[in-house]
PDB file of C-alpha atoms in Angstrom:
ATOM      1  CA  UNK Q   1      -0.297 -76.951   2.017  1.00 81.00           C
ATOM      2  CA  UNK Q   2       0.892 -80.334   0.944  1.00 93.00           C
ATOM      3  CA  UNK Q   3      -1.524 -82.960  -1.165  1.00 97.00           C
ATOM      4  CA  UNK Q   4      -1.418 -84.988   1.490  1.00 98.00           C
ATOM      5  CA  UNK Q   5      -2.191 -82.554   4.250  1.00 98.00           C
ATOM      6  CA  UNK Q   6      -5.085 -80.871   2.105  1.00 98.00           C
ATOM      7  CA  UNK Q   7      -6.090 -84.207   1.354  1.00 98.00           C
ATOM      8  CA  UNK Q   8      -7.089 -85.103   5.375  1.00 98.00           C
ATOM      9  CA  UNK Q   9      -8.345 -81.440   5.851  1.00 98.00           C
ATOM     10  CA  UNK Q  10     -11.122 -82.825   3.375  1.00 98.00           C
ATOM     11  CA  UNK Q  11     -11.520 -86.630   4.660  1.00 98.00           C
ATOM     12  CA  UNK Q  12     -12.295 -84.820   7.963  1.00 98.00           C
ATOM     13  CA  UNK Q  13     -14.406 -82.166   6.655  1.00 98.00           C
ATOM     14  CA  UNK Q  14     -16.342 -83.857   4.704  1.00 98.00           C
ATOM     15  CA  UNK Q  15     -15.374 -82.557   1.633  1.00 98.00           C
ATOM     16  CA  UNK Q  16     -14.008 -85.779   0.634  1.00 98.00           C
ATOM     17  CA  UNK Q  17     -16.230 -88.670   1.338  1.00 98.00           C
ATOM     18  CA  UNK Q  18     -14.495 -92.125   3.849  1.00 98.00           C
ATOM     19  CA  UNK Q  19     -14.790 -94.553   6.082  1.00 98.00           C
ATOM     20  CA  UNK Q  20     -13.981 -93.772   9.575  1.00 98.00           C
ATOM     21  CA  UNK Q  21     -10.494 -96.166   9.019  1.00 98.00           C
ATOM     22  CA  UNK Q  22      -8.894 -93.879   7.022  1.00 98.00           C
ATOM     23  CA  UNK Q  23     -10.942 -90.728   9.073  1.00 98.00           C
ATOM     24  CA  UNK Q  24      -8.614 -92.099  11.481  1.00 98.00           C
ATOM     25  CA  UNK Q  25      -5.613 -92.073   9.242  1.00 98.00           C
ATOM     26  CA  UNK Q  26      -5.786 -88.930   8.662  1.00 98.00           C
ATOM     27  CA  UNK Q  27      -6.020 -87.766  12.201  1.00 98.00           C
ATOM     28  CA  UNK Q  28      -3.404 -89.254  12.320  1.00 98.00           C
ATOM     29  CA  UNK Q  29      -1.229 -87.660   9.947  1.00 98.00           C
ATOM     30  CA  UNK Q  30      -2.448 -84.327  11.003  1.00 98.00           C
ATOM     31  CA  UNK Q  31      -1.365 -85.005  15.171  1.00 98.00           C
ATOM     32  CA  UNK Q  32       1.995 -85.726  13.679  1.00 98.00           C
ATOM     33  CA  UNK Q  33       2.886 -83.265  12.111  1.00 98.00           C
ATOM     34  CA  UNK Q  34       2.632 -80.997  15.402  1.00 98.00           C
ATOM     35  CA  UNK Q  35       5.047 -83.940  16.831  1.00 98.00           C
ATOM     36  CA  UNK Q  36       8.801 -83.113  17.643  1.00 97.00           C
ATOM     37  CA  UNK Q  37      10.469 -86.202  17.238  1.00 98.00           C
ATOM     38  CA  UNK Q  38       9.555 -86.850  14.128  1.00 98.00           C
ATOM     39  CA  UNK Q  39       9.077 -84.226  11.064  1.00 98.00           C
ATOM     40  CA  UNK Q  40       7.536 -84.371   7.338  1.00 98.00           C
ATOM     41  CA  UNK Q  41       9.592 -83.584   4.807  1.00 98.00           C
ATOM     42  CA  UNK Q  42       7.589 -81.727   1.773  1.00 97.00           C
ATOM     43  CA  UNK Q  43      11.016 -82.177  -0.552  1.00 97.00           C
ATOM     44  CA  UNK Q  44      11.413 -85.665  -0.111  1.00 97.00           C
ATOM     45  CA  UNK Q  45       7.744 -86.724  -0.089  1.00 97.00           C
ATOM     46  CA  UNK Q  46       7.417 -85.108  -3.462  1.00 97.00           C
ATOM     47  CA  UNK Q  47      10.184 -86.826  -4.849  1.00 98.00           C
ATOM     48  CA  UNK Q  48       8.404 -89.828  -5.539  1.00 97.00           C
ATOM     49  CA  UNK Q  49       5.229 -87.756  -6.729  1.00 98.00           C
ATOM     50  CA  UNK Q  50       7.291 -86.091  -9.428  1.00 98.00           C
ATOM     51  CA  UNK Q  51       9.104 -88.585 -10.583  1.00 98.00           C
ATOM     52  CA  UNK Q  52       5.442 -90.658 -11.806  1.00 98.00           C
ATOM     53  CA  UNK Q  53       3.957 -87.703 -12.644  1.00 98.00           C
ATOM     54  CA  UNK Q  54       7.204 -85.958 -15.012  1.00 98.00           C
ATOM     55  CA  UNK Q  55       8.230 -89.403 -15.831  1.00 98.00           C
ATOM     56  CA  UNK Q  56       6.305 -92.598 -16.014  1.00 98.00           C
ATOM     57  CA  UNK Q  57       3.299 -93.058 -18.412  1.00 97.00           C
ATOM     58  CA  UNK Q  58       1.041 -95.744 -18.371  1.00 94.00           C
ATOM     59  CA  UNK Q  59       0.825 -98.812 -20.183  1.00 88.00           C
ATOM     60  CA  UNK Q  60      -2.405-100.853 -20.440  1.00 82.00           C
ATOM     61  CA  UNK Q  61      -5.762-100.442 -23.287  1.00 79.00           C
ATOM     62  CA  UNK Q  62      -6.968 -96.438 -23.573  1.00 81.00           C
ATOM     63  CA  UNK Q  63      -4.637 -95.408 -20.831  1.00 80.00           C
ATOM     64  CA  UNK Q  64      -1.534 -96.138 -22.923  1.00 88.00           C
ATOM     65  CA  UNK Q  65       0.363 -93.196 -22.662  1.00 88.00           C
ATOM     66  CA  UNK Q  66      -0.903 -91.521 -21.054  1.00 93.00           C
ATOM     67  CA  UNK Q  67       1.000 -89.575 -18.020  1.00 95.00           C
ATOM     68  CA  UNK Q  68       0.360 -90.568 -14.559  1.00 96.00           C
ATOM     69  CA  UNK Q  69      -1.540 -88.817 -12.865  1.00 95.00           C
ATOM     70  CA  UNK Q  70      -1.218 -89.221  -8.737  1.00 97.00           C
ATOM     71  CA  UNK Q  71      -4.285 -88.320  -7.451  1.00 97.00           C
ATOM     72  CA  UNK Q  72      -4.550 -87.060  -4.102  1.00 97.00           C
ATOM     73  CA  UNK Q  73      -5.677 -90.123  -2.765  1.00 98.00           C
ATOM     74  CA  UNK Q  74      -1.970 -92.076  -3.794  1.00 98.00           C
ATOM     75  CA  UNK Q  75      -0.212 -88.425  -2.520  1.00 98.00           C
ATOM     76  CA  UNK Q  76      -1.676 -89.528   0.856  1.00 98.00           C
ATOM     77  CA  UNK Q  77       0.038 -92.886   0.903  1.00 98.00           C
ATOM     78  CA  UNK Q  78       3.048 -92.647  -0.568  1.00 98.00           C
ATOM     79  CA  UNK Q  79       3.896 -88.499   0.531  1.00 98.00           C
ATOM     80  CA  UNK Q  80       3.268 -90.067   4.233  1.00 98.00           C
ATOM     81  CA  UNK Q  81       5.815 -93.382   2.994  1.00 98.00           C
ATOM     82  CA  UNK Q  82       8.837 -91.381   1.904  1.00 98.00           C
ATOM     83  CA  UNK Q  83       7.705 -88.072   3.726  1.00 98.00           C
ATOM     84  CA  UNK Q  84       8.366 -89.035   7.292  1.00 98.00           C
ATOM     85  CA  UNK Q  85      11.520 -89.103   9.241  1.00 98.00           C
ATOM     86  CA  UNK Q  86      12.503 -89.471  12.164  1.00 98.00           C
ATOM     87  CA  UNK Q  87      15.044 -86.601  13.916  1.00 98.00           C
ATOM     88  CA  UNK Q  88      16.564 -88.834  15.870  1.00 97.00           C
ATOM     89  CA  UNK Q  89      18.154 -91.370  13.230  1.00 97.00           C
ATOM     90  CA  UNK Q  90      17.782 -88.669  10.219  1.00 97.00           C
ATOM     91  CA  UNK Q  91      15.811 -92.375   8.434  1.00 98.00           C
ATOM     92  CA  UNK Q  92      13.213 -92.100   7.253  1.00 98.00           C
ATOM     93  CA  UNK Q  93      10.095 -93.494   9.960  1.00 98.00           C
ATOM     94  CA  UNK Q  94       7.611 -95.801   7.987  1.00 98.00           C
ATOM     95  CA  UNK Q  95       8.694 -99.452   7.458  1.00 98.00           C
ATOM     96  CA  UNK Q  96       5.772-101.310   6.529  1.00 98.00           C
ATOM     97  CA  UNK Q  97       3.143 -99.877   4.601  1.00 98.00           C
ATOM     98  CA  UNK Q  98      -0.797-101.936   4.719  1.00 97.00           C
ATOM     99  CA  UNK Q  99      -3.246-100.840   1.596  1.00 97.00           C
ATOM    100  CA  UNK Q 100      -6.547-102.118   1.643  1.00 97.00           C
ATOM    101  CA  UNK Q 101      -8.281-100.975  -1.757  1.00 97.00           C
ATOM    102  CA  UNK Q 102     -11.578-102.393  -3.761  1.00 94.00           C
ATOM    103  CA  UNK Q 103     -10.761-104.074  -7.523  1.00 91.00           C
ATOM    104  CA  UNK Q 104      -9.659-102.455 -10.309  1.00 91.00           C
ATOM    105  CA  UNK Q 105      -8.375 -98.635  -8.291  1.00 94.00           C
ATOM    106  CA  UNK Q 106      -4.946 -98.677  -9.971  1.00 92.00           C
ATOM    107  CA  UNK Q 107      -3.761-100.955  -7.304  1.00 92.00           C
ATOM    108  CA  UNK Q 108      -0.700-102.609  -9.608  1.00 88.00           C
ATOM    109  CA  UNK Q 109      -0.121 -99.298 -11.330  1.00 91.00           C
ATOM    110  CA  UNK Q 110       0.573 -97.742  -7.566  1.00 95.00           C
ATOM    111  CA  UNK Q 111       3.544-101.032  -7.194  1.00 93.00           C
ATOM    112  CA  UNK Q 112       4.595-100.171  -9.885  1.00 95.00           C
ATOM    113  CA  UNK Q 113       5.260 -96.097  -9.902  1.00 97.00           C
ATOM    114  CA  UNK Q 114       6.487 -97.837  -6.295  1.00 98.00           C
ATOM    115  CA  UNK Q 115       9.120-100.490  -7.427  1.00 98.00           C
ATOM    116  CA  UNK Q 116      10.491 -98.474 -11.133  1.00 98.00           C
ATOM    117  CA  UNK Q 117      10.872 -94.813  -7.998  1.00 98.00           C
ATOM    118  CA  UNK Q 118      12.975 -97.165  -5.965  1.00 98.00           C
ATOM    119  CA  UNK Q 119      15.145 -98.614  -8.775  1.00 98.00           C
ATOM    120  CA  UNK Q 120      15.755 -95.766 -11.061  1.00 98.00           C
ATOM    121  CA  UNK Q 121      15.537 -92.648  -8.675  1.00 98.00           C
ATOM    122  CA  UNK Q 122      15.464 -93.351  -4.361  1.00 98.00           C
ATOM    123  CA  UNK Q 123      18.521 -92.412  -3.658  1.00 96.00           C
ATOM    124  CA  UNK Q 124      18.197 -92.814  -0.419  1.00 97.00           C
ATOM    125  CA  UNK Q 125      18.801 -96.294  -1.207  1.00 97.00           C
ATOM    126  CA  UNK Q 126      21.783 -98.315  -3.071  1.00 94.00           C
ATOM    127  CA  UNK Q 127      21.710-101.582  -4.511  1.00 97.00           C
ATOM    128  CA  UNK Q 128      18.068-101.068  -4.607  1.00 98.00           C
ATOM    129  CA  UNK Q 129      16.566-104.843  -4.191  1.00 98.00           C
ATOM    130  CA  UNK Q 130      12.872-105.095  -5.248  1.00 98.00           C
ATOM    131  CA  UNK Q 131      11.270-108.213  -4.449  1.00 97.00           C
ATOM    132  CA  UNK Q 132       7.588-109.400  -5.155  1.00 96.00           C
ATOM    133  CA  UNK Q 133       5.483-111.693  -3.506  1.00 93.00           C
ATOM    134  CA  UNK Q 134       2.180-113.314  -3.746  1.00 86.00           C
ATOM    135  CA  UNK Q 135       0.277-116.164  -3.011  1.00 81.00           C
ATOM    136  CA  UNK Q 136       2.300-117.899  -5.868  1.00 77.00           C
ATOM    137  CA  UNK Q 137       5.564-116.942  -7.872  1.00 81.00           C
ATOM    138  CA  UNK Q 138       3.098-116.437 -10.907  1.00 82.00           C
ATOM    139  CA  UNK Q 139       0.937-113.804  -9.192  1.00 83.00           C
ATOM    140  CA  UNK Q 140       4.342-112.248  -8.219  1.00 89.00           C
ATOM    141  CA  UNK Q 141       5.658-112.474 -11.593  1.00 90.00           C
ATOM    142  CA  UNK Q 142       2.449-110.542 -12.539  1.00 90.00           C
ATOM    143  CA  UNK Q 143       3.580-107.359 -10.462  1.00 92.00           C
ATOM    144  CA  UNK Q 144       7.160-107.882 -12.348  1.00 96.00           C
ATOM    145  CA  UNK Q 145       5.943-107.424 -16.044  1.00 95.00           C
ATOM    146  CA  UNK Q 146       3.856-104.911 -14.975  1.00 94.00           C
ATOM    147  CA  UNK Q 147       6.919-102.865 -14.171  1.00 96.00           C
ATOM    148  CA  UNK Q 148       8.494-104.019 -16.383  1.00 97.00           C
ATOM    149  CA  UNK Q 149       5.437-102.277 -19.208  1.00 96.00           C
ATOM    150  CA  UNK Q 150       6.260 -99.188 -17.672  1.00 97.00           C
ATOM    151  CA  UNK Q 151       9.216 -98.479 -18.077  1.00 98.00           C
ATOM    152  CA  UNK Q 152       9.224-100.038 -21.857  1.00 97.00           C
ATOM    153  CA  UNK Q 153       5.818 -97.496 -22.226  1.00 96.00           C
ATOM    154  CA  UNK Q 154       8.207 -94.353 -20.583  1.00 98.00           C
ATOM    155  CA  UNK Q 155      10.354 -92.477 -22.932  1.00 98.00           C
ATOM    156  CA  UNK Q 156      12.806 -91.099 -20.268  1.00 98.00           C
ATOM    157  CA  UNK Q 157      12.466 -95.223 -18.724  1.00 98.00           C
ATOM    158  CA  UNK Q 158      13.033 -96.791 -21.417  1.00 98.00           C
ATOM    159  CA  UNK Q 159      16.355 -94.705 -22.916  1.00 98.00           C
ATOM    160  CA  UNK Q 160      18.030 -96.196 -19.763  1.00 98.00           C
ATOM    161  CA  UNK Q 161      17.426 -99.527 -21.560  1.00 98.00           C
ATOM    162  CA  UNK Q 162      18.246 -98.130 -25.356  1.00 98.00           C
ATOM    163  CA  UNK Q 163      22.410 -97.570 -24.012  1.00 98.00           C
ATOM    164  CA  UNK Q 164      22.049 -99.986 -21.647  1.00 98.00           C
ATOM    165  CA  UNK Q 165      22.350 -99.295 -18.796  1.00 98.00           C
ATOM    166  CA  UNK Q 166      18.763-101.428 -18.232  1.00 98.00           C
ATOM    167  CA  UNK Q 167      18.112-104.481 -18.951  1.00 98.00           C
ATOM    168  CA  UNK Q 168      14.936-106.720 -19.362  1.00 98.00           C
ATOM    169  CA  UNK Q 169      14.025-110.065 -19.200  1.00 97.00           C
ATOM    170  CA  UNK Q 170      11.701-111.548 -20.641  1.00 95.00           C
ATOM    171  CA  UNK Q 171       9.718-115.485 -20.618  1.00 91.00           C
ATOM    172  CA  UNK Q 172       6.681-116.061 -22.867  1.00 87.00           C
ATOM    173  CA  UNK Q 173       6.659-112.780 -23.662  1.00 87.00           C
ATOM    174  CA  UNK Q 174       6.185-111.226 -20.441  1.00 93.00           C
ATOM    175  CA  UNK Q 175       8.755-109.509 -18.363  1.00 96.00           C
ATOM    176  CA  UNK Q 176      10.201-111.337 -15.076  1.00 95.00           C
ATOM    177  CA  UNK Q 177      13.284-109.284 -14.036  1.00 97.00           C
ATOM    178  CA  UNK Q 178      14.351-105.213 -14.416  1.00 98.00           C
ATOM    179  CA  UNK Q 179      18.347-105.219 -13.859  1.00 98.00           C
ATOM    180  CA  UNK Q 180      19.647-101.489 -13.164  1.00 98.00           C
ATOM    181  CA  UNK Q 181      23.775-102.326 -14.145  1.00 98.00           C
ATOM    182  CA  UNK Q 182      24.469 -98.452 -12.242  1.00 98.00           C
ATOM    183  CA  UNK Q 183      23.361 -98.702  -8.848  1.00 98.00           C
ATOM    184  CA  UNK Q 184      23.457-103.123  -9.311  1.00 97.00           C
ATOM    185  CA  UNK Q 185      19.710-103.220  -8.347  1.00 98.00           C
ATOM    186  CA  UNK Q 186      17.094-105.469 -10.248  1.00 98.00           C
ATOM    187  CA  UNK Q 187      13.276-105.727  -9.631  1.00 98.00           C
ATOM    188  CA  UNK Q 188      12.090-109.383  -9.164  1.00 96.00           C
ATOM    189  CA  UNK Q 189       9.290-112.265  -8.426  1.00 94.00           C
ATOM    190  CA  UNK Q 190      10.563-113.604  -4.647  1.00 89.00           C
ATOM    191  CA  UNK Q 191      12.152-117.339  -5.171  1.00 78.00           C
ATOM    192  CA  UNK Q 192       9.322-119.882  -5.000  1.00 64.00           C
ATOM    193  CA  UNK Q 193      10.989-121.747  -2.177  1.00 57.00           C
ATOM    194  CA  UNK Q 194      10.964-118.310  -0.119  1.00 53.00           C
ATOM    195  CA  UNK Q 195       7.078-118.612  -0.460  1.00 50.00           C
ATOM    196  CA  UNK Q 196       7.138-121.937   1.859  1.00 49.00           C
ATOM    197  CA  UNK Q 197       4.331-121.989   4.623  1.00 45.00           C
ATOM    198  CA  UNK Q 198       6.407-123.552   7.014  1.00 40.00           C
ATOM    199  CA  UNK Q 199      10.076-121.609   6.520  1.00 41.00           C
ATOM    200  CA  UNK Q 200       9.817-118.445   7.755  1.00 41.00           C
ATOM    201  CA  UNK Q 201      13.942-118.091   7.140  1.00 38.00           C
ATOM    202  CA  UNK Q 202      13.420-118.836   3.814  1.00 41.00           C
ATOM    203  CA  UNK Q 203      14.549-115.117   3.083  1.00 42.00           C
ATOM    204  CA  UNK Q 204      17.761-115.173   4.668  1.00 42.00           C
ATOM    205  CA  UNK Q 205      18.921-118.874   3.851  1.00 41.00           C
ATOM    206  CA  UNK Q 206      18.834-118.078  -0.188  1.00 55.00           C
ATOM    207  CA  UNK Q 207      20.947-114.816   0.022  1.00 70.00           C
ATOM    208  CA  UNK Q 208      18.097-112.376  -0.310  1.00 88.00           C
ATOM    209  CA  UNK Q 209      18.928-108.430   0.979  1.00 94.00           C
ATOM    210  CA  UNK Q 210      15.654-106.572   0.199  1.00 97.00           C
ATOM    211  CA  UNK Q 211      16.093-103.295   0.372  1.00 98.00           C
ATOM    212  CA  UNK Q 212      11.993-103.129  -0.888  1.00 98.00           C
ATOM    213  CA  UNK Q 213       9.150-106.027  -0.556  1.00 98.00           C
ATOM    214  CA  UNK Q 214       6.001-105.985  -2.140  1.00 97.00           C
ATOM    215  CA  UNK Q 215       3.316-108.071  -1.281  1.00 95.00           C
ATOM    216  CA  UNK Q 216       0.091-107.800  -3.636  1.00 93.00           C
ATOM    217  CA  UNK Q 217      -2.583-109.422  -3.052  1.00 90.00           C
ATOM    218  CA  UNK Q 218      -2.375-110.811   1.100  1.00 90.00           C
ATOM    219  CA  UNK Q 219      -6.069-110.995   1.501  1.00 90.00           C
ATOM    220  CA  UNK Q 220      -5.088-114.180   0.238  1.00 88.00           C
ATOM    221  CA  UNK Q 221      -2.484-115.766   1.451  1.00 89.00           C
ATOM    222  CA  UNK Q 222      -2.952-118.799   4.424  1.00 90.00           C
ATOM    223  CA  UNK Q 223       0.388-118.507   6.098  1.00 91.00           C
ATOM    224  CA  UNK Q 224       2.735-114.939   6.390  1.00 93.00           C
ATOM    225  CA  UNK Q 225       5.779-116.815   4.808  1.00 92.00           C
ATOM    226  CA  UNK Q 226       6.081-114.304   2.407  1.00 94.00           C
ATOM    227  CA  UNK Q 227       5.955-111.448   4.954  1.00 95.00           C
ATOM    228  CA  UNK Q 228       8.111-113.511   7.580  1.00 94.00           C
ATOM    229  CA  UNK Q 229      10.693-114.070   4.601  1.00 94.00           C
ATOM    230  CA  UNK Q 230      11.241-110.645   3.556  1.00 96.00           C
ATOM    231  CA  UNK Q 231      11.073-109.411   6.476  1.00 96.00           C
ATOM    232  CA  UNK Q 232      13.498-111.330   7.349  1.00 95.00           C
ATOM    233  CA  UNK Q 233      15.925-110.809   3.836  1.00 95.00           C
ATOM    234  CA  UNK Q 234      16.134-106.519   5.258  1.00 97.00           C
ATOM    235  CA  UNK Q 235      18.212-106.864   8.789  1.00 95.00           C
ATOM    236  CA  UNK Q 236      21.222-105.120   6.650  1.00 95.00           C
ATOM    237  CA  UNK Q 237      19.547-102.136   4.936  1.00 97.00           C
ATOM    238  CA  UNK Q 238      19.031 -99.422   7.051  1.00 96.00           C
ATOM    239  CA  UNK Q 239      15.778 -97.621   5.897  1.00 98.00           C
ATOM    240  CA  UNK Q 240      14.339-100.369   4.605  1.00 98.00           C
ATOM    241  CA  UNK Q 241      10.842-100.584   3.428  1.00 98.00           C
ATOM    242  CA  UNK Q 242       7.180-103.249   3.149  1.00 98.00           C
ATOM    243  CA  UNK Q 243       4.700-102.327   1.174  1.00 98.00           C
ATOM    244  CA  UNK Q 244       1.417-104.195   1.330  1.00 97.00           C
ATOM    245  CA  UNK Q 245      -1.357-104.202  -1.321  1.00 95.00           C
ATOM    246  CA  UNK Q 246      -4.457-105.665  -1.372  1.00 94.00           C
ATOM    247  CA  UNK Q 247      -8.687-106.380  -1.639  1.00 92.00           C
ATOM    248  CA  UNK Q 248     -10.292-107.121   1.589  1.00 88.00           C
ATOM    249  CA  UNK Q 249     -10.868-110.548   0.344  1.00 79.00           C
ATOM    250  CA  UNK Q 250     -12.508-112.997   2.371  1.00 71.00           C
ATOM    251  CA  UNK Q 251      -9.952-115.124   4.267  1.00 84.00           C
ATOM    252  CA  UNK Q 252     -10.499-113.491   7.618  1.00 85.00           C
ATOM    253  CA  UNK Q 253      -8.209-116.640   9.844  1.00 89.00           C
ATOM    254  CA  UNK Q 254      -5.261-115.778   7.471  1.00 91.00           C
ATOM    255  CA  UNK Q 255      -2.519-113.971   8.077  1.00 92.00           C
ATOM    256  CA  UNK Q 256      -2.953-110.619   6.826  1.00 92.00           C
ATOM    257  CA  UNK Q 257      -7.406-109.634   7.791  1.00 89.00           C
ATOM    258  CA  UNK Q 258      -5.337-111.894  11.642  1.00 90.00           C
ATOM    259  CA  UNK Q 259      -1.885-109.274  11.554  1.00 91.00           C
ATOM    260  CA  UNK Q 260      -1.613-106.298   9.213  1.00 94.00           C
ATOM    261  CA  UNK Q 261      -5.341-105.624   8.713  1.00 95.00           C
ATOM    262  CA  UNK Q 262      -5.758-106.140  12.734  1.00 96.00           C
ATOM    263  CA  UNK Q 263      -3.063-103.997  14.155  1.00 97.00           C
ATOM    264  CA  UNK Q 264      -3.542-101.592  11.545  1.00 97.00           C
ATOM    265  CA  UNK Q 265      -7.052-100.995  13.287  1.00 98.00           C
ATOM    266  CA  UNK Q 266      -5.761-101.456  16.990  1.00 98.00           C
ATOM    267  CA  UNK Q 267      -3.178 -98.296  15.567  1.00 98.00           C
ATOM    268  CA  UNK Q 268      -5.301 -96.328  14.505  1.00 98.00           C
ATOM    269  CA  UNK Q 269      -7.751 -96.632  17.375  1.00 98.00           C
ATOM    270  CA  UNK Q 270      -5.052 -95.475  19.259  1.00 97.00           C
ATOM    271  CA  UNK Q 271      -5.196 -98.785  21.488  1.00 97.00           C
ATOM    272  CA  UNK Q 272      -1.863 -99.399  19.531  1.00 97.00           C
ATOM    273  CA  UNK Q 273       1.760 -98.109  18.776  1.00 97.00           C
ATOM    274  CA  UNK Q 274       3.957 -98.705  16.304  1.00 97.00           C
ATOM    275  CA  UNK Q 275       5.896 -95.525  14.814  1.00 97.00           C
ATOM    276  CA  UNK Q 276       7.458 -97.372  11.015  1.00 98.00           C
ATOM    277  CA  UNK Q 277       3.657 -98.371  10.495  1.00 98.00           C
ATOM    278  CA  UNK Q 278       1.538 -96.775   8.535  1.00 98.00           C
ATOM    279  CA  UNK Q 279      -2.259 -98.940   7.095  1.00 98.00           C
ATOM    280  CA  UNK Q 280      -4.403 -97.328   4.779  1.00 98.00           C
ATOM    281  CA  UNK Q 281      -7.923 -98.904   5.029  1.00 98.00           C
ATOM    282  CA  UNK Q 282     -10.456 -97.972   1.643  1.00 98.00           C
ATOM    283  CA  UNK Q 283     -13.656 -99.705   2.991  1.00 97.00           C
ATOM    284  CA  UNK Q 284     -17.245 -99.070   3.823  1.00 96.00           C
ATOM    285  CA  UNK Q 285     -18.312 -98.679   7.133  1.00 97.00           C
ATOM    286  CA  UNK Q 286     -20.507-101.261   9.078  1.00 95.00           C
ATOM    287  CA  UNK Q 287     -24.381-100.300   8.664  1.00 95.00           C
ATOM    288  CA  UNK Q 288     -23.477 -98.743   4.899  1.00 96.00           C
ATOM    289  CA  UNK Q 289     -26.239 -99.696   2.321  1.00 94.00           C
ATOM    290  CA  UNK Q 290     -23.743-100.879  -0.624  1.00 90.00           C
ATOM    291  CA  UNK Q 291     -26.919-100.438  -3.069  1.00 92.00           C
ATOM    292  CA  UNK Q 292     -26.154 -96.660  -2.087  1.00 94.00           C
ATOM    293  CA  UNK Q 293     -23.995 -95.466  -4.936  1.00 94.00           C
ATOM    294  CA  UNK Q 294     -22.962 -92.505  -3.518  1.00 95.00           C
ATOM    295  CA  UNK Q 295     -20.668 -93.941  -0.387  1.00 96.00           C
ATOM    296  CA  UNK Q 296     -19.033 -96.435  -3.522  1.00 96.00           C
ATOM    297  CA  UNK Q 297     -15.784 -94.162  -2.612  1.00 97.00           C
ATOM    298  CA  UNK Q 298     -15.118 -95.341   0.763  1.00 98.00           C
ATOM    299  CA  UNK Q 299     -13.622 -98.381  -0.468  1.00 97.00           C
ATOM    300  CA  UNK Q 300     -12.822 -96.874  -4.251  1.00 96.00           C
ATOM    301  CA  UNK Q 301     -11.220 -94.237  -3.231  1.00 97.00           C
ATOM    302  CA  UNK Q 302     -10.392 -93.692  -7.857  1.00 96.00           C
ATOM    303  CA  UNK Q 303     -13.617 -93.915  -8.852  1.00 95.00           C
ATOM    304  CA  UNK Q 304     -14.347 -92.086 -11.571  1.00 92.00           C
ATOM    305  CA  UNK Q 305     -11.145 -92.972 -13.062  1.00 92.00           C
ATOM    306  CA  UNK Q 306      -9.762 -96.211 -13.094  1.00 90.00           C
ATOM    307  CA  UNK Q 307     -13.437 -97.305 -11.514  1.00 89.00           C
ATOM    308  CA  UNK Q 308     -16.815 -96.390 -12.836  1.00 88.00           C
ATOM    309  CA  UNK Q 309     -20.601 -96.497 -11.552  1.00 89.00           C
ATOM    310  CA  UNK Q 310     -21.667 -98.694 -14.497  1.00 91.00           C
ATOM    311  CA  UNK Q 311     -18.936-101.417 -13.091  1.00 87.00           C
ATOM    312  CA  UNK Q 312     -19.617-101.705  -9.961  1.00 91.00           C
ATOM    313  CA  UNK Q 313     -23.433-101.409 -10.022  1.00 90.00           C
ATOM    314  CA  UNK Q 314     -23.202-104.080 -12.769  1.00 88.00           C
ATOM    315  CA  UNK Q 315     -21.206-106.332  -9.951  1.00 85.00           C
ATOM    316  CA  UNK Q 316     -23.454-105.737  -7.440  1.00 88.00           C
ATOM    317  CA  UNK Q 317     -26.276-106.641  -9.768  1.00 84.00           C
ATOM    318  CA  UNK Q 318     -24.018-110.123 -10.673  1.00 81.00           C
ATOM    319  CA  UNK Q 319     -23.291-110.551  -6.977  1.00 74.00           C
ATOM    320  CA  UNK Q 320     -27.260-110.119  -5.683  1.00 73.00           C
ATOM    321  CA  UNK Q 321     -28.767-112.415  -8.541  1.00 81.00           C
ATOM    322  CA  UNK Q 322     -26.159-115.546  -7.622  1.00 67.00           C
ATOM    323  CA  UNK Q 323     -27.066-114.951  -3.919  1.00 60.00           C
ATOM    324  CA  UNK Q 324     -30.702-115.493  -4.657  1.00 68.00           C
ATOM    325  CA  UNK Q 325     -30.313-118.799  -6.802  1.00 63.00           C
ATOM    326  CA  UNK Q 326     -28.410-120.078  -3.865  1.00 54.00           C
ATOM    327  CA  UNK Q 327     -30.349-119.292  -1.592  1.00 59.00           C
ATOM    328  CA  UNK Q 328     -33.740-119.708  -4.046  1.00 62.00           C
ATOM    329  CA  UNK Q 329     -34.685-116.109  -2.843  1.00 62.00           C
TER     330      UNK Q 329
END
């Protein structure tokens, strides 16, 4: 049994505590395994996992130099992204992924691993063009920097830099571009002009031919300009992928909440169909007591690994105290 299937079973049995929307994701996965128009290729599903654990090292703080260990929830996400195929075309099934998870749950690391796998090792993609978008270009460059830092601190990947196959470009001590010469590929931030709120064809206008589009913190976006730019630039790609990862945010009228999140819930609840869209929404359920540390794992699947109960307890205490000052209670 693959890790994704085991995780789905553990969620539904209650062995892993999860919110209702992740339970629906688990049910969808197990039901899809029974379909005859698509198939799950375990070998393909494991390629990214093996790449991450065998070749990628973490780079920040106490984890510097520590090999990546993909946790079951990460495998549940990524094995599905790369393991599902359509029988009629032989192409990958998934073209858009939405991951909503609380802060400090290794979000940036997950993005860095996906980007580096796409650039270095995804043999199904020719000329990998990876664009990172966010609410502004500076924020997007933070993700590119993290991706480059993983390369610099992973000997197997940095070997390509040493022999001249891969170039890492810096600006003011930050990595802003990674180029793989042998594969004619790169990782860079989406150009500022492509974030235009009113020009949804910006991606095509500026010659972007994106194979992987990554959007960070989409919950804070005011418009869908970045998403539209990336999607419109992928028309010529046989297996394009949009990977959107975000914390929950507060802009309930924004495009993330009104489009990606809402459509994702409709799909999980069976009211809409989109076989190419894969939503994962890690959050508490309505009625949960947020001060009950037993349920924190619902929105923090990396609890005890990259985020700890003491940190969450401190954040809740801070928020409660600030609310008391505002309300005078």
